[in-house]
CSV table of C-alpha atoms and ligand atoms in Angstrom, one decimal:
chain,number,residue,atom,x,y,z
A,781,MET,CA,0.0,0.0,0.0
A,782,PRO,CA,1.3,3.6,-0.7
A,783,GLN,CA,2.7,5.2,2.4
A,784,LEU,CA,1.3,8.8,2.9
A,785,PRO,CA,2.0,11.2,5.8
A,786,ARG,CA,-0.8,12.5,8.0
A,787,TYR,CA,-2.5,15.6,6.5
A,788,GLU,CA,-0.9,18.9,7.4
A,789,TYR,CA,-1.5,22.3,5.9
A,790,THR,CA,1.7,23.4,4.2
A,791,GLY,CA,0.5,26.5,2.4
A,792,PRO,CA,-0.6,27.0,-1.2
A,793,VAL,CA,0.6,24.6,-3.9
A,794,ASP,CA,3.2,26.0,-6.1
A,795,CYS,CA,1.6,25.6,-9.5
A,796,THR,CA,4.7,26.8,-11.4
A,797,ILE,CA,6.4,23.5,-10.7
A,798,PRO,CA,5.8,21.2,-13.7
A,799,THR,CA,4.0,18.0,-12.9
A,800,ASN,CA,5.5,14.7,-13.9
A,801,ARG,CA,2.9,13.2,-16.3
A,802,GLU,CA,5.1,10.2,-16.9
A,803,VAL,CA,3.6,8.6,-13.9
A,804,LEU,CA,0.1,8.4,-15.6
A,805,LYS,CA,1.2,5.9,-18.1
A,806,GLY,CA,-0.7,2.6,-17.6
A,807,LYS,CA,-2.7,4.0,-14.8
A,808,SER,CA,-6.5,3.2,-14.6
A,809,VAL,CA,-8.7,6.3,-14.4
A,810,VAL,CA,-12.4,6.7,-13.9
A,811,VAL,CA,-14.2,9.9,-14.9
A,812,THR,CA,-17.9,10.3,-14.1
A,813,GLY,CA,-20.0,12.8,-16.1
A,814,GLY,CA,-17.2,12.5,-18.7
A,815,LYS,CA,-18.8,13.3,-22.0
A,816,ASN,CA,-19.3,17.0,-21.6
A,817,ARG,CA,-17.5,20.4,-20.8
A,818,MET,CA,-15.2,19.6,-17.9
A,819,GLY,CA,-15.2,15.8,-18.0
A,820,GLU,CA,-14.3,15.3,-21.6
A,821,PRO,CA,-11.1,17.3,-21.8
A,822,THR,CA,-10.1,15.7,-18.5
A,823,ALA,CA,-10.5,12.2,-19.9
A,824,ARG,CA,-8.7,13.2,-23.1
A,825,ALA,CA,-5.7,14.7,-21.1
A,826,PHE,CA,-5.3,11.5,-19.1
A,827,ALA,CA,-5.6,9.3,-22.2
A,828,ALA,CA,-3.0,11.4,-24.1
A,829,GLU,CA,-0.6,10.6,-21.3
A,830,GLY,CA,-1.1,6.8,-21.7
A,831,ALA,CA,-3.6,6.3,-18.9
A,832,PHE,CA,-6.5,3.8,-19.4
A,833,VAL,CA,-9.7,5.9,-19.0
A,834,ALA,CA,-13.2,4.8,-18.3
A,835,ILE,CA,-15.4,7.7,-19.3
A,836,SER,CA,-18.9,7.4,-17.9
A,837,ASP,CA,-22.0,9.4,-18.4
A,838,LEU,CA,-25.8,9.0,-18.7
A,839,ASP,CA,-26.0,9.2,-22.5
A,840,ILE,CA,-24.2,6.6,-24.4
A,841,THR,CA,-24.4,8.2,-27.9
A,842,LYS,CA,-22.0,11.2,-27.6
A,843,GLY,CA,-19.9,9.5,-24.9
A,844,ASN,CA,-19.2,6.6,-27.2
A,845,GLY,CA,-18.0,9.0,-29.9
A,846,VAL,CA,-15.5,10.4,-27.4
A,847,ALA,CA,-14.3,6.9,-26.5
A,848,GLU,CA,-14.1,5.9,-30.2
A,849,GLU,CA,-11.9,8.9,-30.8
A,850,LEU,CA,-9.8,8.1,-27.8
A,851,LYS,CA,-9.3,4.6,-29.1
A,852,LEU,CA,-6.7,6.3,-31.3
A,853,TYR,CA,-4.8,6.0,-28.1
A,854,ARG,CA,-6.2,2.5,-27.6
A,855,ASN,CA,-6.8,3.2,-24.0
A,856,ALA,CA,-10.4,4.6,-23.5
A,857,GLN,CA,-13.8,3.1,-23.1
A,858,PHE,CA,-17.2,4.6,-22.5
A,859,VAL,CA,-19.4,3.1,-19.8
A,860,LYS,CA,-23.0,4.1,-19.4
A,861,CYS,CA,-23.6,5.0,-15.8
A,862,ASP,CA,-26.1,7.0,-13.8
A,863,THR,CA,-24.1,7.9,-10.7
A,864,THR,CA,-27.3,7.9,-8.6
A,865,SER,CA,-27.4,4.1,-9.2
A,866,TRP,CA,-25.1,2.1,-6.9
A,867,GLU,CA,-25.4,-0.9,-9.3
A,868,ASP,CA,-24.4,1.3,-12.3
A,869,GLN,CA,-21.4,2.5,-10.5
A,870,VAL,CA,-20.3,-1.0,-9.5
A,871,SER,CA,-20.4,-2.0,-13.2
A,872,MET,CA,-18.5,1.2,-14.1
A,873,PHE,CA,-15.6,0.3,-11.7
A,874,GLU,CA,-15.6,-3.3,-12.8
A,875,ALA,CA,-15.4,-2.3,-16.4
A,876,ALA,CA,-12.6,0.2,-15.7
A,877,ILE,CA,-10.6,-2.5,-13.9
A,878,ALA,CA,-11.2,-5.2,-16.5
A,879,HIS,CA,-9.9,-2.8,-19.3
A,880,SER,CA,-6.8,-1.7,-17.5
A,881,PRO,CA,-3.3,-3.2,-17.9
A,882,HIS,CA,-2.7,-3.9,-14.2
A,883,LYS,CA,-6.4,-4.7,-13.4
A,884,SER,CA,-6.4,-1.8,-11.1
A,885,CYS,CA,-8.3,1.3,-10.1
A,886,ASP,CA,-5.8,4.2,-9.5
A,887,ILE,CA,-7.4,7.6,-10.1
A,888,VAL,CA,-11.1,8.4,-9.7
A,889,ILE,CA,-12.6,11.7,-10.8
A,890,ALA,CA,-16.1,12.3,-9.4
A,891,ASN,CA,-17.2,15.0,-11.8
A,892,ALA,CA,-20.9,14.3,-12.6
A,893,GLY,CA,-23.1,17.1,-11.5
A,894,ILE,CA,-26.2,19.0,-12.2
A,895,SER,CA,-27.4,22.5,-11.3
A,896,ARG,CA,-30.6,24.4,-10.9
A,897,ALA,CA,-30.9,24.4,-14.7
A,898,SER,CA,-32.2,20.9,-14.1
A,899,GLY,CA,-34.8,22.2,-11.7
A,900,ASP,CA,-34.4,23.1,-8.0
A,901,ASP,CA,-37.7,22.8,-6.1
A,902,LEU,CA,-36.4,23.6,-2.6
A,903,TRP,CA,-37.4,27.2,-2.5
A,904,PRO,CA,-40.4,27.8,-4.9
A,905,LEU,CA,-43.2,29.0,-2.6
A,906,ASP,CA,-46.2,26.8,-2.7
A,907,ASP,CA,-49.7,27.9,-1.9
A,908,PRO,CA,-49.8,28.0,2.0
A,909,ASP,CA,-53.4,26.9,2.0
A,910,SER,CA,-52.6,23.7,0.1
A,911,ALA,CA,-50.8,20.6,1.3
A,912,PRO,CA,-47.0,21.1,1.5
A,913,VAL,CA,-45.1,19.8,-1.6
A,914,LYS,CA,-42.3,17.3,-1.0
A,915,PRO,CA,-39.2,18.4,-2.9
A,916,LYS,CA,-37.5,15.9,-5.3
A,917,LEU,CA,-33.9,16.9,-4.3
A,918,ASN,CA,-32.6,15.6,-7.6
A,919,ILE,CA,-29.5,17.8,-7.4
A,920,VAL,CA,-28.6,16.4,-4.0
A,921,ASN,CA,-29.0,12.9,-5.4
A,922,VAL,CA,-26.6,13.5,-8.2
A,923,ASN,CA,-24.0,15.9,-6.7
A,924,LEU,CA,-23.9,14.5,-3.2
A,925,ILE,CA,-25.3,10.9,-3.0
A,926,GLY,CA,-23.8,10.0,-6.4
A,927,THR,CA,-20.4,11.3,-5.3
A,928,MET,CA,-20.6,9.5,-2.0
A,929,TYR,CA,-21.3,6.3,-3.9
A,930,THR,CA,-18.2,7.0,-6.1
A,931,TRP,CA,-16.0,7.7,-3.0
A,932,LYS,CA,-17.2,4.5,-1.2
A,933,LEU,CA,-16.5,2.4,-4.3
A,934,ALA,CA,-13.2,4.1,-5.1
A,935,VAL,CA,-11.9,3.2,-1.6
A,936,HIS,CA,-13.1,-0.4,-2.1
A,937,TYR,CA,-11.4,-0.8,-5.5
A,938,PHE,CA,-8.2,1.2,-4.6
A,939,ARG,CA,-7.6,-1.5,-1.9
A,940,LYS,CA,-7.6,-4.2,-4.5
A,941,GLN,CA,-4.6,-2.6,-6.3
A,942,PRO,CA,-1.3,-4.6,-6.6
A,943,ASP,CA,0.3,-4.4,-3.2
A,944,THR,CA,3.3,-2.3,-3.8
A,945,GLU,CA,4.4,1.0,-2.1
A,946,ASP,CA,4.8,3.0,-5.3
A,947,TRP,CA,1.1,2.5,-6.3
A,948,ASP,CA,-0.8,5.8,-6.1
A,949,ARG,CA,-4.4,6.1,-5.0
A,950,CYS,CA,-6.0,9.4,-5.9
A,951,PHE,CA,-9.6,10.7,-5.6
A,952,ILE,CA,-10.6,14.0,-7.1
A,953,MET,CA,-14.0,15.7,-6.8
A,954,THR,CA,-15.3,18.5,-9.0
A,955,GLY,CA,-16.7,20.8,-6.3
A,956,SER,CA,-17.3,24.5,-6.9
A,957,MET,CA,-16.3,28.0,-5.9
A,958,THR,CA,-19.9,28.2,-4.5
A,959,ALA,CA,-18.6,26.2,-1.5
A,960,TRP,CA,-16.7,29.3,-0.3
A,961,ILE,CA,-19.2,32.1,-1.1
A,962,ASP,CA,-22.9,33.0,-0.8
A,963,SER,CA,-24.6,31.9,-4.0
A,964,PRO,CA,-28.2,33.2,-4.2
A,965,ALA,CA,-30.8,30.9,-5.7
A,966,ASN,CA,-28.5,27.9,-5.8
A,967,TRP,CA,-30.3,26.1,-3.0
A,968,GLN,CA,-29.4,22.5,-3.5
A,969,TYR,CA,-26.3,23.1,-5.7
A,970,THR,CA,-24.5,25.2,-3.1
A,971,SER,CA,-25.5,22.9,-0.3
A,972,THR,CA,-24.1,19.9,-2.1
A,973,LYS,CA,-20.8,21.6,-3.0
A,974,TYR,CA,-20.3,22.7,0.6
A,975,ALA,CA,-21.1,19.1,1.6
A,976,LEU,CA,-18.5,17.8,-0.7
A,977,GLN,CA,-16.0,20.2,0.8
A,978,GLY,CA,-17.0,18.6,4.2
A,979,LEU,CA,-16.4,15.2,2.7
A,980,MET,CA,-12.9,16.3,1.5
A,981,ARG,CA,-12.0,17.8,4.9
A,982,THR,CA,-13.1,14.6,6.7
A,983,ALA,CA,-11.5,12.2,4.3
A,984,ARG,CA,-8.1,14.0,4.3
A,985,ARG,CA,-7.8,13.3,8.1
A,986,ASN,CA,-8.2,9.6,7.6
A,987,SER,CA,-7.6,8.6,4.0
A,988,HIS,CA,-3.8,8.6,4.3
A,989,GLU,CA,-4.2,5.5,6.5
A,990,GLN,CA,-5.2,3.7,3.3
A,991,GLY,CA,-2.7,5.6,1.1
A,992,ILE,CA,-5.4,7.6,-0.6
A,993,ARG,CA,-4.9,11.3,-1.6
A,994,ILE,CA,-8.1,13.4,-1.9
A,995,ASN,CA,-8.5,16.6,-3.9
A,996,TYR,CA,-11.3,19.1,-4.3
A,997,VAL,CA,-11.3,21.2,-7.5
A,998,ALA,CA,-13.4,24.4,-7.1
A,999,PRO,CA,-14.0,26.0,-10.5
A,1000,CYS,CA,-15.5,29.4,-11.0
A,1001,TYR,CA,-18.0,30.0,-13.9
A,1002,VAL,CA,-17.2,27.8,-17.0
A,1003,LYS,CA,-19.5,27.9,-20.0
A,1004,SER,CA,-21.1,24.5,-20.2
A,1005,ALA,CA,-24.4,22.6,-20.5
A,1006,ILE,CA,-24.8,22.7,-16.7
A,1007,ARG,CA,-25.4,26.4,-16.6
A,1008,SER,CA,-28.9,28.0,-16.4
A,1009,ALA,CA,-29.9,31.1,-18.4
A,1010,GLU,CA,-29.7,33.1,-15.1
A,1011,ASP,CA,-26.1,31.9,-14.5
A,1012,GLU,CA,-25.1,33.0,-17.9
A,1013,ALA,CA,-26.6,36.5,-17.3
A,1014,GLN,CA,-24.7,36.8,-13.9
A,1015,ALA,CA,-21.4,35.6,-15.5
A,1016,ASP,CA,-21.7,38.3,-18.1
A,1017,ILE,CA,-22.0,41.1,-15.6
B,1362,LIG,N1,-19.7,25.0,-15.4
B,1362,LIG,C1,-19.5,25.7,-14.3
B,1362,LIG,O1,-19.6,26.9,-14.3
B,1362,LIG,C2,-19.1,24.9,-13.1
B,1362,LIG,C3,-18.5,25.6,-12.0
B,1362,LIG,C4,-18.1,24.9,-10.9
B,1362,LIG,C5,-18.3,23.6,-10.8
B,1362,LIG,N2,-18.8,22.9,-11.9
B,1362,LIG,C6,-18.9,21.4,-11.7
B,1362,LIG,O2,-18.2,20.8,-12.7
B,1362,LIG,C7,-18.7,19.5,-12.9
B,1362,LIG,C8,-18.9,19.3,-14.4
B,1362,LIG,O3,-19.8,20.2,-14.9
B,1362,LIG,P1,-19.8,20.9,-16.4
B,1362,LIG,O4,-19.7,22.3,-16.2
B,1362,LIG,O5,-18.7,20.2,-17.2
B,1362,LIG,O6,-21.2,20.5,-16.9
B,1362,LIG,P2,-21.8,19.6,-18.1
B,1362,LIG,O7,-23.2,19.7,-18.0
B,1362,LIG,O8,-21.1,20.0,-19.3
B,1362,LIG,O9,-21.2,18.2,-17.6
B,1362,LIG,C9,-21.8,17.4,-16.6
B,1362,LIG,C10,-21.9,16.0,-17.0
B,1362,LIG,O10,-22.5,15.3,-15.9
B,1362,LIG,C11,-23.4,14.3,-16.5
B,1362,LIG,N3,-24.4,13.9,-15.5
B,1362,LIG,C12,-25.4,14.5,-15.0
B,1362,LIG,N4,-26.1,13.7,-14.1
B,1362,LIG,C13,-25.5,12.5,-14.1
B,1362,LIG,C14,-25.7,11.3,-13.5
B,1362,LIG,N5,-26.7,11.1,-12.6
B,1362,LIG,N6,-24.8,10.3,-13.7
B,1362,LIG,C15,-23.8,10.4,-14.6
B,1362,LIG,N7,-23.5,11.6,-15.3
B,1362,LIG,C16,-24.4,12.6,-15.0
B,1362,LIG,C17,-24.1,15.1,-17.6
B,1362,LIG,O11,-24.7,14.2,-18.6
B,1362,LIG,C18,-22.9,15.9,-18.2
B,1362,LIG,O12,-22.3,15.2,-19.3
B,1362,LIG,C19,-20.0,19.4,-12.1
B,1362,LIG,O13,-19.8,18.7,-11.0
B,1362,LIG,C20,-20.3,20.9,-11.8
B,1362,LIG,O14,-21.0,21.0,-10.7
B,1362,LIG,C21,-19.2,23.5,-13.0
């Protein structure tokens, strides 16, 4: 198992130091929500460095196209997976491992997410004279429950890696800048991204015991399918 020190804050990461991409060759990578804006270039970047990438998403059509293109590198596959389904995610991890050269799971990127553009029914004010309306909490299901399933399964499959010290175990979540600021109207979305920050802060205190590194990426506004018309208007201000 990889040996990692206990987590300790050592100041900002120096991003001017070039990263050693050589270490990605032959690694097995899972990217959820991988067929669109943020996931797709991530998958491509890993594949270009010789990693074996399982790109997963809801929709097989476009995702398959990406995997077909990436086959130019002979090291990518598309796996249909709804991250709110535990069974789908188990199949995704099994497919990633089966396709990889060392039958391993090394880097997991929990990227699938939706926003209020998909409907957020937490705040809309219902008629107080009618029965209260139960919210669907679909954003919580994808962004939080889905990512927690990914984390739980990543830990399970990391621990099946070849038992050598130089084997890395890395979990990356796509969080959001909204986990550090007030974000009006983003009821469920902001709640889930704060929750994922909580998951990262909890995990980093224990995950070194299993040789697992955990990272939280917090993008600002990026033009993508996830954004609502209201978000676009705000970003243009
Ligand atoms: N675009 C932004 O401004 C922004 C900012 C901060 C964080 N993010 C985060 O980045 C991540 C990627 O978003 P994006 O901007 O690339 O959006 P996107 O809509 O282009 O990509 C998200 C992908 O997730 C997939 N997805 C949605 N529900 C899923 C499910 N249940 N199972 C599997 N896949 C599912 C979608 O089909 C889509 O391909 C999200 O977690 C999002 O919250 C985006």
